């Protein structure tokens, strides 16, 4: 096919360049704009990733195909995406070790931008055991480093449907910390400004609190845009029957761009996509910046626009034809950036903790700071023995944190409901265990033993920078560290706190380690095993 050959040739031509010429997308107020020509940007998007659930809040490490590293398939599919007038794709998991130049530049030549989720299966904020860690920051920033060089990188999602019901809303505190630290990293590295947002589910009990929580407070901590995964327009519905009218009303004063991060209910098939006329029409296009249809590839969930056989041949289906027909009819023009004077300039009010919301507005969990973790570790006089398997850390944590009503573990506390966070709650499991062993051994004669599972260690002299960090953290790790972490972030773990009053908890993929439960004010201790 002629158009496919041209796409492949274009990908090959620009594969060696950093980025093909494309006008970056910028944010002004609650709208997206092309940076150079100032035209308002509306997403005509398609979710584009095979073999991965759109809900990446999980602990299992799964193999996945990075669609932006598969240049052959990517350039093949651009022809079909273009027939849908696609200008945005969403990808859910990327491999930062692979080369993405050919696909990203071919997409740029086709005028297609990318919104990329920063997590991957096994390295994400797990709603049941949430935490923001140095390991997750390393994962997130590695994706940022890889994608920031492309001008058609539109933005990043720091999480997708992490909190999906009232009893796990505490987890949103750790996602907002991820937003904050990712934005700070982009700024510290002097990258061009690229927005960081969140993609939420449409849960009636928490959707308004979620939007308010992520938008409220300091602008440096808040989302740059809000993605809504919404599937309420099913079959031949309407603006009112679908609830789109109410959702639009809810966001009419929102101060950052909002768009559908996923849409396309398939309860009635084939899908007709009549919601496209509403989304890009006068009832919605002043509030919403378009949306992303779920999804390109046909899989078991039956949301695909195309089927791809074993030979790589693409066959469009009835959903593809319907979407193509509907999207061809819309052409919102919006407003020019130079003429736009935002009136929605006030952040949302923060929700309060109640039966439907479990995260205090401030403070957020501490910044994932590998410098602080390293400084703390260097000063330990008691550490876990190197031959102790990480899955066996549980017993030691349970014992030490069960003593003195948890006094030895306050420095690794993670309580999003009360806002009680230890300075070291974001360090690796080994570092955190070293911290609690050290606290215990300093107060208990012969405390550094545990039947050979711990050993004495010769502390290193702290550098001036380490002294500053450790002084801020305090001797028990209960202080607030305000010094920014170094630009280079490293780590090799994943950890978190179970709902509400639980500290600490560690997850390493296939197992969870025992946790210690603190009552209000770190009193009334009790032991549980997840």
PDB file of C-alpha atoms in Angstrom, residues 31-261:
ATOM      1  CA  UNK A  31      -6.793  24.350  27.637  1.00  0.00           C
ATOM      2  CA  UNK A  32      -4.116  22.809  25.419  1.00  0.00           C
ATOM      3  CA  UNK A  33      -2.540  24.791  22.576  1.00  0.00           C
ATOM      4  CA  UNK A  34      -0.024  24.304  19.805  1.00  0.00           C
ATOM      5  CA  UNK A  35       2.974  26.234  21.086  1.00  0.00           C
ATOM      6  CA  UNK A  36       3.933  28.022  17.872  1.00  0.00           C
ATOM      7  CA  UNK A  37       0.714  28.742  16.018  1.00  0.00           C
ATOM      8  CA  UNK A  38      -1.433  29.145  19.140  1.00  0.00           C
ATOM      9  CA  UNK A  39      -4.334  27.040  17.883  1.00  0.00           C
ATOM     10  CA  UNK A  40      -6.320  25.234  20.573  1.00  0.00           C
ATOM     11  CA  UNK A  41      -5.563  21.500  20.661  1.00  0.00           C
ATOM     12  CA  UNK A  42      -8.290  18.890  21.023  1.00  0.00           C
ATOM     13  CA  UNK A  43      -7.302  15.260  21.462  1.00  0.00           C
ATOM     14  CA  UNK A  44      -8.651  12.871  18.858  1.00  0.00           C
ATOM     15  CA  UNK A  45      -7.073   9.939  20.565  1.00  0.00           C
ATOM     16  CA  UNK A  46      -6.791   6.157  20.536  1.00  0.00           C
ATOM     17  CA  UNK A  47      -5.353   3.925  23.265  1.00  0.00           C
ATOM     18  CA  UNK A  48      -2.518   2.022  21.626  1.00  0.00           C
ATOM     19  CA  UNK A  49      -0.990  -0.946  23.439  1.00  0.00           C
ATOM     20  CA  UNK A  50      -1.394  -4.669  23.083  1.00  0.00           C
ATOM     21  CA  UNK A  51      -1.471  -7.271  25.841  1.00  0.00           C
ATOM     22  CA  UNK A  52      -1.637  -5.020  28.884  1.00  0.00           C
ATOM     23  CA  UNK A  53      -4.523  -4.065  31.137  1.00  0.00           C
ATOM     24  CA  UNK A  54      -5.299  -0.372  31.282  1.00  0.00           C
ATOM     25  CA  UNK A  55      -5.289  -0.738  35.062  1.00  0.00           C
ATOM     26  CA  UNK A  56      -1.606  -0.901  35.971  1.00  0.00           C
ATOM     27  CA  UNK A  57      -2.094  -0.688  39.741  1.00  0.00           C
ATOM     28  CA  UNK A  58      -0.806  -4.183  40.318  1.00  0.00           C
ATOM     29  CA  UNK A  59       2.178  -5.961  41.851  1.00  0.00           C
ATOM     30  CA  UNK A  60       2.707  -8.737  39.317  1.00  0.00           C
ATOM     31  CA  UNK A  61       5.603  -8.203  36.946  1.00  0.00           C
ATOM     32  CA  UNK A  62       4.311  -9.026  33.464  1.00  0.00           C
ATOM     33  CA  UNK A  63       5.976  -9.146  30.097  1.00  0.00           C
ATOM     34  CA  UNK A  64       4.625  -6.540  27.728  1.00  0.00           C
ATOM     35  CA  UNK A  65       5.270  -5.281  24.229  1.00  0.00           C
ATOM     36  CA  UNK A  66       6.428  -1.671  24.108  1.00  0.00           C
ATOM     37  CA  UNK A  67       4.434  -0.342  21.123  1.00  0.00           C
ATOM     38  CA  UNK A  68       6.769   2.601  20.579  1.00  0.00           C
ATOM     39  CA  UNK A  69       9.814   0.345  20.343  1.00  0.00           C
ATOM     40  CA  UNK A  70       8.187  -1.878  17.701  1.00  0.00           C
ATOM     41  CA  UNK A  71       8.847   0.371  14.716  1.00  0.00           C
ATOM     42  CA  UNK A  72       7.538  -2.115  12.169  1.00  0.00           C
ATOM     43  CA  UNK A  73       4.100  -2.396  13.777  1.00  0.00           C
ATOM     44  CA  UNK A  74       4.036   1.283  14.694  1.00  0.00           C
ATOM     45  CA  UNK A  75       4.637   2.499  11.146  1.00  0.00           C
ATOM     46  CA  UNK A  76       2.153  -0.078   9.868  1.00  0.00           C
ATOM     47  CA  UNK A  77      -0.555   1.213  12.195  1.00  0.00           C
ATOM     48  CA  UNK A  78      -0.043   4.910  11.501  1.00  0.00           C
ATOM     49  CA  UNK A  79      -1.961   4.484   8.255  1.00  0.00           C
ATOM     50  CA  UNK A  80      -5.028   3.251  10.144  1.00  0.00           C
ATOM     51  CA  UNK A  81      -4.695   5.754  12.968  1.00  0.00           C
ATOM     52  CA  UNK A  82      -4.566   8.525  10.385  1.00  0.00           C
ATOM     53  CA  UNK A  83      -7.804   7.299   8.826  1.00  0.00           C
ATOM     54  CA  UNK A  84      -9.385   8.002  12.217  1.00  0.00           C
ATOM     55  CA  UNK A  85      -7.858  11.505  12.173  1.00  0.00           C
ATOM     56  CA  UNK A  86      -5.896  10.477  15.266  1.00  0.00           C
ATOM     57  CA  UNK A  87      -3.681  13.170  16.729  1.00  0.00           C
ATOM     58  CA  UNK A  88      -2.972  11.485  20.089  1.00  0.00           C
ATOM     59  CA  UNK A  89      -2.244   7.979  21.296  1.00  0.00           C
ATOM     60  CA  UNK A  90      -2.042   6.761  24.869  1.00  0.00           C
ATOM     61  CA  UNK A  91       0.460   4.076  25.831  1.00  0.00           C
ATOM     62  CA  UNK A  92       0.372   2.298  29.193  1.00  0.00           C
ATOM     63  CA  UNK A  93       3.880   0.881  29.676  1.00  0.00           C
ATOM     64  CA  UNK A  94       7.193   1.669  27.997  1.00  0.00           C
ATOM     65  CA  UNK A  95      10.642   0.104  28.172  1.00  0.00           C
ATOM     66  CA  UNK A  96      13.205   2.887  28.716  1.00  0.00           C
ATOM     67  CA  UNK A  97      16.076   0.620  27.669  1.00  0.00           C
ATOM     68  CA  UNK A  98      14.812   0.410  24.080  1.00  0.00           C
ATOM     69  CA  UNK A  99      15.078   2.834  21.177  1.00  0.00           C
ATOM     70  CA  UNK A 100      11.914   4.716  20.247  1.00  0.00           C
ATOM     71  CA  UNK A 101      13.210   7.119  17.609  1.00  0.00           C
ATOM     72  CA  UNK A 102      11.726   5.462  14.520  1.00  0.00           C
ATOM     73  CA  UNK A 103       8.198   5.207  15.894  1.00  0.00           C
ATOM     74  CA  UNK A 104       8.139   8.565  17.655  1.00  0.00           C
ATOM     75  CA  UNK A 105       9.389  10.390  14.592  1.00  0.00           C
ATOM     76  CA  UNK A 106       7.003   8.577  12.281  1.00  0.00           C
ATOM     77  CA  UNK A 107       4.186   9.534  14.642  1.00  0.00           C
ATOM     78  CA  UNK A 108       5.419  13.126  14.636  1.00  0.00           C
ATOM     79  CA  UNK A 109       5.400  13.191  10.841  1.00  0.00           C
ATOM     80  CA  UNK A 110       1.773  12.071  10.997  1.00  0.00           C
ATOM     81  CA  UNK A 111       0.933  14.793  13.542  1.00  0.00           C
ATOM     82  CA  UNK A 112       0.360  12.284  16.344  1.00  0.00           C
ATOM     83  CA  UNK A 113       1.270  13.071  19.958  1.00  0.00           C
ATOM     84  CA  UNK A 114       1.803  10.636  22.836  1.00  0.00           C
ATOM     85  CA  UNK A 115       0.485  10.578  26.386  1.00  0.00           C
ATOM     86  CA  UNK A 116       2.530   7.996  28.294  1.00  0.00           C
ATOM     87  CA  UNK A 117       1.825   6.295  31.598  1.00  0.00           C
ATOM     88  CA  UNK A 118       4.983   6.284  33.722  1.00  0.00           C
ATOM     89  CA  UNK A 119       4.404   2.977  35.492  1.00  0.00           C
ATOM     90  CA  UNK A 120       4.493  -0.593  34.271  1.00  0.00           C
ATOM     91  CA  UNK A 121       3.041  -3.839  35.664  1.00  0.00           C
ATOM     92  CA  UNK A 122       5.012  -4.698  38.783  1.00  0.00           C
ATOM     93  CA  UNK A 123       6.330  -1.147  39.105  1.00  0.00           C
ATOM     94  CA  UNK A 124       3.299   0.946  39.920  1.00  0.00           C
ATOM     95  CA  UNK A 125       1.487   2.373  42.919  1.00  0.00           C
ATOM     96  CA  UNK A 126      -0.613  -0.541  44.116  1.00  0.00           C
ATOM     97  CA  UNK A 127      -3.932   0.591  45.580  1.00  0.00           C
ATOM     98  CA  UNK A 128      -3.945  -2.228  48.159  1.00  0.00           C
ATOM     99  CA  UNK A 129      -0.414  -1.574  49.389  1.00  0.00           C
ATOM    100  CA  UNK A 130       0.378   1.970  48.343  1.00  0.00           C
ATOM    101  CA  UNK A 131       3.693   3.719  48.651  1.00  0.00           C
ATOM    102  CA  UNK A 132       5.896   6.168  46.795  1.00  0.00           C
ATOM    103  CA  UNK A 133       9.465   4.894  46.750  1.00  0.00           C
ATOM    104  CA  UNK A 134      12.913   5.551  45.388  1.00  0.00           C
ATOM    105  CA  UNK A 135      12.488   2.529  43.117  1.00  0.00           C
ATOM    106  CA  UNK A 136       9.281   3.898  41.627  1.00  0.00           C
ATOM    107  CA  UNK A 137      10.873   7.309  41.153  1.00  0.00           C
ATOM    108  CA  UNK A 138      13.701   5.634  39.271  1.00  0.00           C
ATOM    109  CA  UNK A 139      11.153   3.924  37.023  1.00  0.00           C
ATOM    110  CA  UNK A 140       9.173   7.124  36.442  1.00  0.00           C
ATOM    111  CA  UNK A 141      12.187   9.314  35.733  1.00  0.00           C
ATOM    112  CA  UNK A 142      13.684   6.763  33.368  1.00  0.00           C
ATOM    113  CA  UNK A 143      10.558   7.083  31.214  1.00  0.00           C
ATOM    114  CA  UNK A 144      10.727  10.874  31.455  1.00  0.00           C
ATOM    115  CA  UNK A 145      14.393  10.849  30.415  1.00  0.00           C
ATOM    116  CA  UNK A 146      13.585   8.705  27.407  1.00  0.00           C
ATOM    117  CA  UNK A 147      10.460  10.557  26.245  1.00  0.00           C
ATOM    118  CA  UNK A 148      11.286  14.199  26.957  1.00  0.00           C
ATOM    119  CA  UNK A 149      13.469  14.550  23.861  1.00  0.00           C
ATOM    120  CA  UNK A 150      10.489  14.084  21.545  1.00  0.00           C
ATOM    121  CA  UNK A 151       8.441  17.190  20.834  1.00  0.00           C
ATOM    122  CA  UNK A 152       5.360  15.034  20.288  1.00  0.00           C
ATOM    123  CA  UNK A 153       5.424  13.811  23.882  1.00  0.00           C
ATOM    124  CA  UNK A 154       2.323  15.594  25.135  1.00  0.00           C
ATOM    125  CA  UNK A 155       2.341  14.510  28.776  1.00  0.00           C
ATOM    126  CA  UNK A 156       2.634  11.784  31.393  1.00  0.00           C
ATOM    127  CA  UNK A 157       0.215   9.961  33.671  1.00  0.00           C
ATOM    128  CA  UNK A 158       1.564   9.339  37.190  1.00  0.00           C
ATOM    129  CA  UNK A 159      -1.169   6.796  37.845  1.00  0.00           C
ATOM    130  CA  UNK A 160      -4.259   5.169  36.391  1.00  0.00           C
ATOM    131  CA  UNK A 161      -7.330   4.339  38.483  1.00  0.00           C
ATOM    132  CA  UNK A 162      -5.209   3.738  41.595  1.00  0.00           C
ATOM    133  CA  UNK A 163      -7.984   4.754  44.011  1.00  0.00           C
ATOM    134  CA  UNK A 164     -11.195   3.192  42.735  1.00  0.00           C
ATOM    135  CA  UNK A 165     -13.424   3.080  45.819  1.00  0.00           C
ATOM    136  CA  UNK A 166     -13.642   4.884  49.182  1.00  0.00           C
ATOM    137  CA  UNK A 167     -11.619   2.358  51.185  1.00  0.00           C
ATOM    138  CA  UNK A 168      -8.457   2.855  49.113  1.00  0.00           C
ATOM    139  CA  UNK A 169      -8.532   6.621  48.603  1.00  0.00           C
ATOM    140  CA  UNK A 170      -5.574   6.917  51.002  1.00  0.00           C
ATOM    141  CA  UNK A 171      -3.470   5.618  48.087  1.00  0.00           C
ATOM    142  CA  UNK A 172      -4.017   8.869  46.213  1.00  0.00           C
ATOM    143  CA  UNK A 173      -1.585  10.593  48.587  1.00  0.00           C
ATOM    144  CA  UNK A 174       1.244   8.511  47.162  1.00  0.00           C
ATOM    145  CA  UNK A 175       0.171   9.181  43.578  1.00  0.00           C
ATOM    146  CA  UNK A 176       0.092  12.908  44.247  1.00  0.00           C
ATOM    147  CA  UNK A 177       3.590  12.617  45.720  1.00  0.00           C
ATOM    148  CA  UNK A 178       4.587  10.942  42.449  1.00  0.00           C
ATOM    149  CA  UNK A 179       3.094  13.858  40.502  1.00  0.00           C
ATOM    150  CA  UNK A 180       5.011  16.331  42.661  1.00  0.00           C
ATOM    151  CA  UNK A 181       8.361  14.552  42.385  1.00  0.00           C
ATOM    152  CA  UNK A 182       8.054  13.906  38.648  1.00  0.00           C
ATOM    153  CA  UNK A 183       7.274  17.571  37.997  1.00  0.00           C
ATOM    154  CA  UNK A 184      10.206  18.601  40.205  1.00  0.00           C
ATOM    155  CA  UNK A 185      12.500  16.221  38.324  1.00  0.00           C
ATOM    156  CA  UNK A 186      11.497  17.637  34.930  1.00  0.00           C
ATOM    157  CA  UNK A 187      12.215  21.134  36.236  1.00  0.00           C
ATOM    158  CA  UNK A 188      15.511  20.170  37.890  1.00  0.00           C
ATOM    159  CA  UNK A 189      16.760  18.581  34.671  1.00  0.00           C
ATOM    160  CA  UNK A 190      15.841  21.727  32.693  1.00  0.00           C
ATOM    161  CA  UNK A 191      13.696  19.712  30.306  1.00  0.00           C
ATOM    162  CA  UNK A 192      10.995  21.525  28.379  1.00  0.00           C
ATOM    163  CA  UNK A 193       7.774  21.803  30.351  1.00  0.00           C
ATOM    164  CA  UNK A 194       5.791  18.575  29.941  1.00  0.00           C
ATOM    165  CA  UNK A 195       2.572  18.122  31.901  1.00  0.00           C
ATOM    166  CA  UNK A 196       2.075  15.403  34.514  1.00  0.00           C
ATOM    167  CA  UNK A 197      -1.463  14.276  35.269  1.00  0.00           C
ATOM    168  CA  UNK A 198      -3.610  11.421  36.507  1.00  0.00           C
ATOM    169  CA  UNK A 199      -6.227   9.170  34.868  1.00  0.00           C
ATOM    170  CA  UNK A 200      -9.219   8.416  37.081  1.00  0.00           C
ATOM    171  CA  UNK A 201     -12.083   5.966  36.949  1.00  0.00           C
ATOM    172  CA  UNK A 202     -15.689   7.167  36.992  1.00  0.00           C
ATOM    173  CA  UNK A 203     -16.729   6.134  40.508  1.00  0.00           C
ATOM    174  CA  UNK A 204     -19.749   8.052  41.794  1.00  0.00           C
ATOM    175  CA  UNK A 205     -18.625   7.889  45.441  1.00  0.00           C
ATOM    176  CA  UNK A 206     -15.178   9.403  44.994  1.00  0.00           C
ATOM    177  CA  UNK A 207     -14.874  11.100  41.586  1.00  0.00           C
ATOM    178  CA  UNK A 208     -15.415  14.652  42.838  1.00  0.00           C
ATOM    179  CA  UNK A 209     -13.101  14.197  45.826  1.00  0.00           C
ATOM    180  CA  UNK A 210     -10.444  12.684  43.562  1.00  0.00           C
ATOM    181  CA  UNK A 211     -10.481  15.604  41.154  1.00  0.00           C
ATOM    182  CA  UNK A 212     -10.424  18.130  43.992  1.00  0.00           C
ATOM    183  CA  UNK A 213      -7.617  16.365  45.862  1.00  0.00           C
ATOM    184  CA  UNK A 214      -5.252  16.166  42.915  1.00  0.00           C
ATOM    185  CA  UNK A 215      -5.895  19.787  41.939  1.00  0.00           C
ATOM    186  CA  UNK A 216      -5.861  21.455  45.355  1.00  0.00           C
ATOM    187  CA  UNK A 217      -2.966  23.011  47.231  1.00  0.00           C
ATOM    188  CA  UNK A 218       0.365  24.166  45.857  1.00  0.00           C
ATOM    189  CA  UNK A 219       0.602  24.242  42.074  1.00  0.00           C
ATOM    190  CA  UNK A 220       3.988  22.493  42.304  1.00  0.00           C
ATOM    191  CA  UNK A 221       2.272  19.474  43.896  1.00  0.00           C
ATOM    192  CA  UNK A 222      -0.879  19.405  41.785  1.00  0.00           C
ATOM    193  CA  UNK A 223      -1.745  17.768  38.488  1.00  0.00           C
ATOM    194  CA  UNK A 224      -1.211  19.675  35.236  1.00  0.00           C
ATOM    195  CA  UNK A 225      -4.180  17.956  33.571  1.00  0.00           C
ATOM    196  CA  UNK A 226      -6.938  15.517  34.481  1.00  0.00           C
ATOM    197  CA  UNK A 227      -7.793  12.395  32.510  1.00  0.00           C
ATOM    198  CA  UNK A 228     -11.203  10.780  32.899  1.00  0.00           C
ATOM    199  CA  UNK A 229     -11.821   7.111  32.059  1.00  0.00           C
ATOM    200  CA  UNK A 230     -15.546   7.159  31.369  1.00  0.00           C
ATOM    201  CA  UNK A 231     -17.832   4.524  29.843  1.00  0.00           C
ATOM    202  CA  UNK A 232     -21.305   5.859  30.628  1.00  0.00           C
ATOM    203  CA  UNK A 233     -22.424   6.585  27.029  1.00  0.00           C
ATOM    204  CA  UNK A 234     -23.586   3.167  25.873  1.00  0.00           C
ATOM    205  CA  UNK A 235     -25.377   2.600  22.591  1.00  0.00           C
ATOM    206  CA  UNK A 236     -27.549   5.402  21.249  1.00  0.00           C
ATOM    207  CA  UNK A 237     -27.445   7.433  24.450  1.00  0.00           C
ATOM    208  CA  UNK A 238     -27.528  11.196  24.916  1.00  0.00           C
ATOM    209  CA  UNK A 239     -25.777  14.073  26.637  1.00  0.00           C
ATOM    210  CA  UNK A 240     -28.235  13.819  29.517  1.00  0.00           C
ATOM    211  CA  UNK A 241     -28.786  10.038  29.748  1.00  0.00           C
ATOM    212  CA  UNK A 242     -25.048   9.357  29.789  1.00  0.00           C
ATOM    213  CA  UNK A 243     -24.415  11.828  32.592  1.00  0.00           C
ATOM    214  CA  UNK A 244     -22.065  13.800  30.371  1.00  0.00           C
ATOM    215  CA  UNK A 245     -24.082  16.910  31.232  1.00  0.00           C
ATOM    216  CA  UNK A 246     -23.392  16.482  34.956  1.00  0.00           C
ATOM    217  CA  UNK A 247     -19.720  15.661  34.449  1.00  0.00           C
ATOM    218  CA  UNK A 248     -19.336  18.748  32.267  1.00  0.00           C
ATOM    219  CA  UNK A 249     -20.985  20.919  34.903  1.00  0.00           C
ATOM    220  CA  UNK A 250     -18.612  19.545  37.545  1.00  0.00           C
ATOM    221  CA  UNK A 251     -15.560  20.692  35.586  1.00  0.00           C
ATOM    222  CA  UNK A 252     -16.772  24.049  34.294  1.00  0.00           C
ATOM    223  CA  UNK A 253     -14.591  25.921  36.809  1.00  0.00           C
ATOM    224  CA  UNK A 254     -11.631  23.497  36.822  1.00  0.00           C
ATOM    225  CA  UNK A 255      -8.330  25.317  36.355  1.00  0.00           C
ATOM    226  CA  UNK A 256      -6.394  22.697  34.338  1.00  0.00           C
ATOM    227  CA  UNK A 257      -7.291  20.838  31.115  1.00  0.00           C
ATOM    228  CA  UNK A 258      -9.642  17.869  31.382  1.00  0.00           C
ATOM    229  CA  UNK A 259     -10.189  15.183  28.760  1.00  0.00           C
ATOM    230  CA  UNK A 260     -11.448  11.639  28.387  1.00  0.00           C
ATOM    231  CA  UNK A 261      -8.395   9.444  29.010  1.00  0.00           C
TER     232      UNK A 261
END
